[in-house]
CSV table of C-alpha atoms and ligand atoms in Angstrom, one decimal:
chain,number,residue,atom,x,y,z
A,1,UNK,CA,50.3,179.9,23.4
A,2,UNK,CA,48.4,176.7,23.0
A,3,UNK,CA,49.7,174.2,20.3
A,4,UNK,CA,48.5,170.8,19.2
A,5,UNK,CA,50.0,168.0,21.2
A,6,UNK,CA,51.4,164.9,19.4
A,7,UNK,CA,52.5,162.1,21.7
A,8,UNK,CA,54.2,160.3,18.8
A,9,UNK,CA,56.8,163.1,18.7
A,10,UNK,CA,57.7,162.4,22.4
A,11,UNK,CA,58.3,158.7,22.2
A,12,UNK,CA,62.0,157.6,21.9
A,13,UNK,CA,62.9,156.2,18.5
A,14,UNK,CA,64.2,152.9,19.9
A,15,UNK,CA,60.8,152.4,21.6
A,16,UNK,CA,59.0,153.1,18.4
A,17,UNK,CA,61.2,150.6,16.5
A,18,UNK,CA,60.9,147.9,19.2
A,19,UNK,CA,59.0,144.7,18.8
A,20,UNK,CA,58.0,143.9,22.4
A,21,UNK,CA,58.7,140.5,24.0
A,22,UNK,CA,55.7,138.3,23.3
A,23,UNK,CA,55.2,136.2,26.4
A,24,UNK,CA,53.5,132.8,26.3
A,25,UNK,CA,50.7,134.2,28.5
A,26,UNK,CA,50.1,137.0,26.0
A,27,UNK,CA,49.9,134.8,23.0
A,28,UNK,CA,46.9,132.7,24.0
A,29,UNK,CA,44.0,134.4,25.8
A,30,UNK,CA,41.9,131.8,27.5
A,31,UNK,CA,38.1,131.9,26.7
A,32,UNK,CA,37.4,130.3,30.0
A,33,UNK,CA,37.4,126.7,28.8
A,34,UNK,CA,39.8,124.3,30.5
A,35,UNK,CA,43.1,124.1,28.5
A,36,UNK,CA,46.3,122.2,29.1
A,37,UNK,CA,49.1,124.8,29.3
A,38,UNK,CA,52.4,123.4,28.0
A,39,UNK,CA,53.6,126.7,26.5
A,40,UNK,CA,55.6,128.5,29.2
A,41,UNK,CA,57.9,125.9,30.7
A,42,UNK,CA,56.2,126.2,34.1
A,43,UNK,CA,56.1,123.5,36.7
A,44,UNK,CA,52.7,121.8,36.2
A,45,UNK,CA,52.0,121.0,39.9
A,46,UNK,CA,49.5,123.5,41.2
A,47,UNK,CA,50.4,125.4,44.3
A,48,UNK,CA,48.6,128.7,43.5
A,49,UNK,CA,51.6,130.4,42.0
A,50,UNK,CA,53.2,127.9,39.7
A,51,UNK,CA,51.9,129.7,36.6
A,52,UNK,CA,53.1,133.1,35.3
A,53,UNK,CA,50.9,136.0,36.3
A,54,UNK,CA,48.7,137.7,33.7
A,55,UNK,CA,51.1,140.2,32.0
A,56,UNK,CA,48.2,142.6,31.4
A,57,UNK,CA,46.6,142.2,34.9
A,58,UNK,CA,43.2,142.1,33.2
A,59,UNK,CA,41.0,141.4,36.3
A,60,UNK,CA,42.8,144.0,38.4
A,61,UNK,CA,42.6,146.6,35.7
A,62,UNK,CA,38.9,146.0,35.1
A,63,UNK,CA,38.2,146.9,38.8
A,64,UNK,CA,40.5,149.9,38.7
A,65,UNK,CA,39.0,151.2,35.4
A,66,UNK,CA,35.4,150.8,36.7
A,67,UNK,CA,36.2,152.6,40.0
A,68,UNK,CA,38.0,155.4,38.2
A,69,UNK,CA,35.6,155.8,35.3
A,70,UNK,CA,38.4,154.9,32.8
A,71,UNK,CA,38.9,152.3,30.1
A,72,UNK,CA,41.3,149.5,30.6
A,73,UNK,CA,43.6,150.9,27.9
A,74,UNK,CA,44.0,154.1,30.1
A,75,UNK,CA,45.9,152.0,32.6
A,76,UNK,CA,49.3,150.5,33.1
A,77,UNK,CA,50.3,148.8,36.4
A,78,UNK,CA,53.8,148.7,37.8
A,79,UNK,CA,55.9,147.2,40.6
A,80,UNK,CA,55.1,150.2,42.7
A,81,UNK,CA,54.8,153.7,41.2
A,82,UNK,CA,58.6,153.8,41.3
A,83,UNK,CA,58.5,151.4,38.4
A,84,UNK,CA,55.9,153.5,36.6
A,85,UNK,CA,58.1,156.5,37.0
A,86,UNK,CA,61.1,154.6,35.6
A,87,UNK,CA,59.1,153.4,32.6
A,88,UNK,CA,58.2,157.1,31.9
A,89,UNK,CA,61.9,158.0,31.7
A,90,UNK,CA,62.7,155.0,29.5
A,91,UNK,CA,59.8,155.5,27.1
A,92,UNK,CA,60.1,159.2,26.6
A,93,UNK,CA,63.5,160.6,27.5
A,94,UNK,CA,66.6,160.2,25.4
A,95,UNK,CA,69.7,159.7,27.6
A,96,UNK,CA,72.3,162.4,27.4
A,97,UNK,CA,70.1,164.6,25.3
A,98,UNK,CA,66.8,165.3,26.8
A,99,UNK,CA,65.7,166.7,30.2
A,100,UNK,CA,63.0,166.7,32.8
A,101,UNK,CA,61.8,169.4,35.1
A,102,UNK,CA,61.4,168.6,38.8
A,103,UNK,CA,60.3,170.9,41.6
A,104,UNK,CA,62.2,170.4,44.9
A,105,UNK,CA,61.5,170.0,47.7
A,106,UNK,CA,59.8,166.9,46.4
A,107,UNK,CA,59.9,163.1,46.2
A,108,UNK,CA,63.5,162.0,45.8
A,109,UNK,CA,63.0,159.3,43.2
A,110,UNK,CA,62.4,161.7,40.3
A,111,UNK,CA,66.0,162.9,40.6
A,112,UNK,CA,67.4,159.4,41.3
A,113,UNK,CA,65.6,158.0,38.2
A,114,UNK,CA,66.8,160.9,36.1
A,115,UNK,CA,70.4,160.0,37.2
A,116,UNK,CA,69.8,156.3,36.6
A,117,UNK,CA,68.5,157.0,33.1
A,118,UNK,CA,71.2,159.6,32.3
A,119,UNK,CA,68.6,162.3,31.7
A,120,UNK,CA,69.3,165.8,32.8
A,121,UNK,CA,67.2,166.9,35.8
A,122,UNK,CA,66.4,170.6,35.8
A,123,UNK,CA,65.4,171.6,39.3
A,124,UNK,CA,63.2,174.6,39.9
A,125,UNK,CA,62.7,175.2,43.6
A,126,UNK,CA,59.1,175.8,44.7
A,127,UNK,CA,58.1,179.3,45.8
A,128,UNK,CA,58.2,180.0,49.5
A,129,UNK,CA,54.5,179.1,49.6
A,130,UNK,CA,55.5,175.7,48.1
A,131,UNK,CA,53.8,176.5,44.7
A,132,UNK,CA,55.5,176.0,41.4
A,133,UNK,CA,57.6,179.0,40.3
A,134,UNK,CA,56.1,179.5,36.8
A,135,UNK,CA,58.6,182.2,35.7
A,136,UNK,CA,61.5,179.9,36.5
A,137,UNK,CA,59.9,176.9,35.0
A,138,UNK,CA,59.3,178.8,31.7
A,139,UNK,CA,62.9,179.8,31.7
A,140,UNK,CA,64.3,176.3,32.2
A,141,UNK,CA,62.0,174.6,29.6
A,142,UNK,CA,63.5,174.1,26.1
A,143,UNK,CA,62.8,171.9,23.1
A,144,UNK,CA,64.5,168.9,24.9
A,145,UNK,CA,62.2,169.1,27.9
A,146,UNK,CA,60.1,165.9,27.9
A,147,UNK,CA,58.4,165.7,31.3
A,148,UNK,CA,57.4,167.9,34.2
A,149,UNK,CA,56.9,166.0,37.5
A,150,UNK,CA,54.3,167.5,39.8
A,151,UNK,CA,53.7,165.8,43.1
A,152,UNK,CA,50.4,166.9,44.5
A,153,UNK,CA,49.9,166.6,47.4
A,154,UNK,CA,53.6,167.2,47.5
A,155,UNK,CA,56.0,165.1,49.6
A,156,UNK,CA,57.3,166.4,51.9
A,157,UNK,CA,55.5,169.8,52.0
A,158,UNK,CA,52.0,168.2,52.2
A,159,UNK,CA,50.2,170.9,50.0
A,160,UNK,CA,48.4,170.4,46.7
A,161,UNK,CA,49.4,172.7,43.9
A,162,UNK,CA,46.9,175.4,42.7
A,163,UNK,CA,44.7,174.0,39.9
A,164,UNK,CA,45.2,177.1,37.8
A,165,UNK,CA,49.0,176.5,37.8
A,166,UNK,CA,48.5,172.9,36.8
A,167,UNK,CA,46.1,173.8,34.0
A,168,UNK,CA,48.6,176.4,32.7
A,169,UNK,CA,51.3,173.8,32.6
A,170,UNK,CA,49.0,171.3,30.9
A,171,UNK,CA,48.0,173.8,28.3
A,172,UNK,CA,51.4,175.2,27.5
A,173,UNK,CA,54.0,172.5,28.0
A,174,UNK,CA,54.6,170.3,24.9
A,175,UNK,CA,55.9,167.4,26.9
A,176,UNK,CA,54.1,165.2,29.5
A,177,UNK,CA,52.8,166.6,32.8
A,178,UNK,CA,53.1,163.8,35.3
A,179,UNK,CA,50.9,164.3,38.3
A,180,UNK,CA,52.0,162.1,41.2
A,181,UNK,CA,48.9,161.5,43.3
A,182,UNK,CA,50.4,159.1,45.8
A,183,UNK,CA,48.7,161.1,48.6
A,184,UNK,CA,45.6,162.2,46.8
A,185,UNK,CA,43.3,159.9,48.8
A,186,UNK,CA,44.0,161.9,51.9
A,187,UNK,CA,43.2,165.2,50.2
A,188,UNK,CA,39.9,167.2,50.4
A,189,UNK,CA,40.5,168.2,46.8
A,190,UNK,CA,39.5,166.3,43.7
A,191,UNK,CA,42.3,164.5,41.7
A,192,UNK,CA,43.0,164.8,38.0
A,193,UNK,CA,41.8,161.5,36.6
A,194,UNK,CA,38.6,163.0,35.3
A,195,UNK,CA,40.7,165.5,33.2
A,196,UNK,CA,42.6,162.9,31.1
A,197,UNK,CA,40.4,163.3,28.0
A,198,UNK,CA,40.8,167.1,28.2
A,199,UNK,CA,44.6,167.1,28.5
A,200,UNK,CA,46.3,164.5,26.2
A,201,UNK,CA,49.7,165.2,27.8
A,202,UNK,CA,48.4,164.4,31.4
A,203,UNK,CA,49.7,161.4,33.2
A,204,UNK,CA,48.3,160.6,36.6
A,205,UNK,CA,50.2,158.2,38.9
A,206,UNK,CA,48.6,156.6,41.9
A,207,UNK,CA,49.7,153.8,44.3
A,208,UNK,CA,48.3,151.3,46.7
A,209,UNK,CA,51.2,152.0,49.1
A,210,UNK,CA,49.6,154.9,51.1
A,211,UNK,CA,45.9,155.1,51.7
A,212,UNK,CA,45.3,151.5,50.6
A,213,UNK,CA,47.8,150.2,53.1
A,214,UNK,CA,49.7,147.9,50.7
A,215,UNK,CA,53.2,149.3,50.5
A,216,UNK,CA,54.5,145.7,50.9
A,217,UNK,CA,52.8,144.3,47.7
A,218,UNK,CA,54.2,147.0,45.4
A,219,UNK,CA,51.4,148.2,43.1
A,220,UNK,CA,51.6,151.5,41.2
A,221,UNK,CA,49.0,152.7,38.8
A,222,UNK,CA,49.6,154.9,35.7
A,223,UNK,CA,46.6,156.5,34.1
A,224,UNK,CA,46.9,158.3,30.8
A,225,UNK,CA,45.8,158.3,27.1
A,226,UNK,CA,45.8,154.9,25.3
A,227,UNK,CA,48.7,156.3,23.2
A,228,UNK,CA,50.9,157.0,26.2
A,229,UNK,CA,50.0,153.7,27.9
A,230,UNK,CA,50.6,151.8,24.6
A,231,UNK,CA,54.1,153.2,24.3
A,232,UNK,CA,54.9,152.3,27.9
A,233,UNK,CA,53.5,148.9,27.5
A,234,UNK,CA,56.0,148.1,24.8
A,235,UNK,CA,58.9,148.3,27.2
A,236,UNK,CA,57.2,147.1,30.4
A,237,UNK,CA,58.7,143.8,31.7
A,238,UNK,CA,56.1,141.2,30.9
A,239,UNK,CA,55.6,139.9,34.4
A,240,UNK,CA,56.2,143.0,36.4
A,241,UNK,CA,53.2,142.6,38.7
A,242,UNK,CA,53.3,139.3,40.4
A,243,UNK,CA,50.4,136.9,41.1
A,244,UNK,CA,50.3,137.5,44.9
A,245,UNK,CA,50.2,141.3,44.3
A,246,UNK,CA,47.4,141.0,41.8
A,247,UNK,CA,45.3,138.9,44.1
A,248,UNK,CA,45.8,141.0,47.2
A,249,UNK,CA,45.3,144.2,45.4
A,250,UNK,CA,42.1,142.9,43.8
A,251,UNK,CA,40.6,141.9,47.2
A,252,UNK,CA,41.6,145.2,48.7
A,253,UNK,CA,40.1,147.3,45.9
A,254,UNK,CA,36.8,145.5,46.5
A,255,UNK,CA,36.9,146.4,50.2
A,256,UNK,CA,36.4,150.2,49.8
A,257,UNK,CA,34.6,150.5,53.1
A,258,UNK,CA,37.7,149.3,55.0
A,259,UNK,CA,40.0,151.7,53.0
A,260,UNK,CA,37.7,154.6,53.6
A,261,UNK,CA,37.5,153.9,57.3
A,262,UNK,CA,41.3,153.8,57.7
A,263,UNK,CA,41.6,157.1,55.7
A,264,UNK,CA,39.1,158.7,58.0
A,265,UNK,CA,40.9,157.6,61.1
A,266,UNK,CA,44.2,158.9,59.7
A,267,UNK,CA,42.6,162.2,58.9
A,268,UNK,CA,41.2,162.6,62.4
A,269,UNK,CA,44.6,161.7,63.8
A,270,UNK,CA,46.3,164.2,61.5
A,271,UNK,CA,44.1,167.0,62.9
A,272,UNK,CA,44.6,166.0,66.5
A,273,UNK,CA,48.4,165.8,66.0
A,274,UNK,CA,48.5,169.1,64.2
A,275,UNK,CA,46.8,171.0,67.0
A,276,UNK,CA,49.0,169.4,69.7
A,277,UNK,CA,52.2,170.0,67.8
A,278,UNK,CA,51.4,173.7,67.5
A,279,UNK,CA,51.4,174.0,71.3
A,280,UNK,CA,55.1,172.8,71.7
A,281,UNK,CA,57.4,175.7,72.2
A,282,UNK,CA,60.2,174.4,70.0
A,283,UNK,CA,57.8,173.8,67.1
A,284,UNK,CA,57.9,176.9,65.0
A,285,UNK,CA,55.5,175.9,62.3
A,286,UNK,CA,53.2,173.1,61.3
A,287,UNK,CA,52.6,173.2,57.6
A,288,UNK,CA,49.0,172.6,56.4
A,289,UNK,CA,48.7,169.0,55.0
A,290,UNK,CA,46.5,167.2,52.5
A,291,UNK,CA,48.5,164.0,53.0
A,292,UNK,CA,49.1,161.4,55.7
A,293,UNK,CA,52.1,163.2,57.2
A,294,UNK,CA,52.8,166.6,58.7
A,295,UNK,CA,55.9,168.7,58.0
A,296,UNK,CA,56.9,170.7,61.0
A,297,UNK,CA,59.6,173.3,61.4
A,298,UNK,CA,61.4,173.0,64.7
A,299,UNK,CA,64.3,174.9,66.4
A,300,UNK,CA,66.9,172.2,65.7
A,301,UNK,CA,65.8,169.3,63.5
A,302,UNK,CA,68.9,167.2,63.9
A,303,UNK,CA,68.7,167.4,67.7
A,304,UNK,CA,65.0,166.7,67.9
A,305,UNK,CA,65.4,163.8,65.4
A,306,UNK,CA,68.0,162.2,67.7
A,307,UNK,CA,66.0,162.8,70.8
A,308,UNK,CA,63.0,161.0,69.2
A,309,UNK,CA,65.3,158.1,68.2
A,310,UNK,CA,66.3,157.8,71.9
A,311,UNK,CA,62.5,157.4,72.6
A,312,UNK,CA,62.3,154.7,70.0
A,313,UNK,CA,60.5,156.8,67.4
A,314,UNK,CA,61.8,157.3,63.9
A,315,UNK,CA,60.7,160.3,61.8
A,316,UNK,CA,62.3,161.9,58.7
A,317,UNK,CA,64.6,164.8,58.9
A,318,UNK,CA,64.0,166.8,55.7
A,319,UNK,CA,66.4,169.6,56.5
A,320,UNK,CA,68.6,168.9,53.5
A,321,UNK,CA,65.8,169.7,51.1
A,322,UNK,CA,65.5,173.3,49.8
A,323,UNK,CA,63.2,175.5,51.8
A,324,UNK,CA,63.0,172.8,54.5
A,325,UNK,CA,65.7,173.8,56.9
A,326,UNK,CA,65.0,172.4,60.4
A,327,UNK,CA,62.0,170.4,59.3
A,328,UNK,CA,60.8,167.0,60.3
A,329,UNK,CA,58.3,165.0,58.4
A,330,UNK,CA,56.0,163.0,60.7
A,331,UNK,CA,53.9,160.2,59.3
A,332,UNK,CA,50.5,159.8,60.9
A,333,UNK,CA,50.5,156.5,62.7
A,334,UNK,CA,47.8,154.7,64.8
A,335,UNK,CA,46.2,156.6,67.7
A,336,UNK,CA,48.6,154.8,70.1
A,337,UNK,CA,51.6,155.6,68.0
A,338,UNK,CA,50.7,159.2,67.7
A,339,UNK,CA,50.1,159.4,71.5
A,340,UNK,CA,53.6,157.9,72.0
A,341,UNK,CA,55.0,160.5,69.6
A,342,UNK,CA,53.3,163.4,71.4
A,343,UNK,CA,54.4,162.0,74.8
A,344,UNK,CA,58.0,161.8,73.6
A,345,UNK,CA,57.8,165.3,72.1
A,346,UNK,CA,56.6,166.7,75.4
A,347,UNK,CA,59.4,165.1,77.3
A,348,UNK,CA,62.3,166.2,75.2
M,401,LIG,N1,55.3,159.1,44.9
M,401,LIG,C1,55.4,159.7,46.0
M,401,LIG,C2,55.1,161.2,46.1
M,401,LIG,C3,55.9,159.0,47.2
M,401,LIG,O1,56.0,159.7,48.3
M,401,LIG,C4,56.2,157.7,47.1
M,401,LIG,C5,56.6,156.8,48.2
M,401,LIG,N2,57.1,157.4,49.3
M,401,LIG,C6,56.0,157.1,45.8
M,401,LIG,C7,55.6,157.8,44.8
M,401,LIG,C8,56.4,155.6,45.6
M,401,LIG,O2,55.3,154.8,45.8
M,401,LIG,P1,55.3,153.3,45.5
M,401,LIG,O3,55.4,152.6,46.8
M,401,LIG,O4,54.1,153.0,44.8
M,401,LIG,O5,56.5,152.9,44.7
């Protein structure tokens, strides 16, 4: 049954009551004229980073908003999407009382952050086809369930979830539906950013760590309604995205051709690797992937992992995850790296 969604009811009381830290850089917004800044106890000698960064990352958000067809107040940026995920817990989930729903096998940080924030993590294992198990999810949700984390394309399984299932959750769940789109740039399917207006409980998380090739600068992007973003902004550390990150991210976002070219090379390599892997006799299954990695089921993952290490190649053994017994997750590398991987796999 559909009910009206009220974000105010989801925000923790301490967050509602909070007066956020007002940083010096927030108080005075420059109109472009040259001012003398003696307000933030910085060192005055210019070296490019002697000033605090813009706490609201205005230039960066302006580009991101334009590229995504959003308004700036639909965006919050974090020190990687891991920080964004943590902010979601701290804004919306009351420790010791409330809970979140996660769908393993999936990205491990949802569980870790639930633990860090003392929020109960209710795990509902994906179906054998790696889709959300709607009956089980319905059973586990109660009035204290605040967030469902959906990773689509999912890490480590590589599939996107069915759009009908996601819509059903968005329409019926009274908490937030967080869609982690870390790998969406590699997918042939559309993402969910265009649906933010339609679903007020939708939160889409993106990152520059994957397709944009900038894992080292740490930039995560949270897209949601201004109400959700506003609540998260209240508790965000003022200078969470540093100056160097803002500059590098800005330049990279303007270089869409280069990003697209790299994505296309990675996708070509993914297809090549998928075909070759399927020919190996100890590879039992190569799961379809909408991401920049392939999950493969082998005869003995621990043994194959170790053999690859001996050939100087590190992959990820995902066997400990539910439904992932004897699986390895292989990130798509450069053509040379993938050739080396295939060569090693043929030798072992
Ligand atoms: N979400 C998913 C699904 C991921 O796989 C990862 C990184 N492996 C992240 C989020 C974290 O990304 P970031 O580097 O932006 O913190």
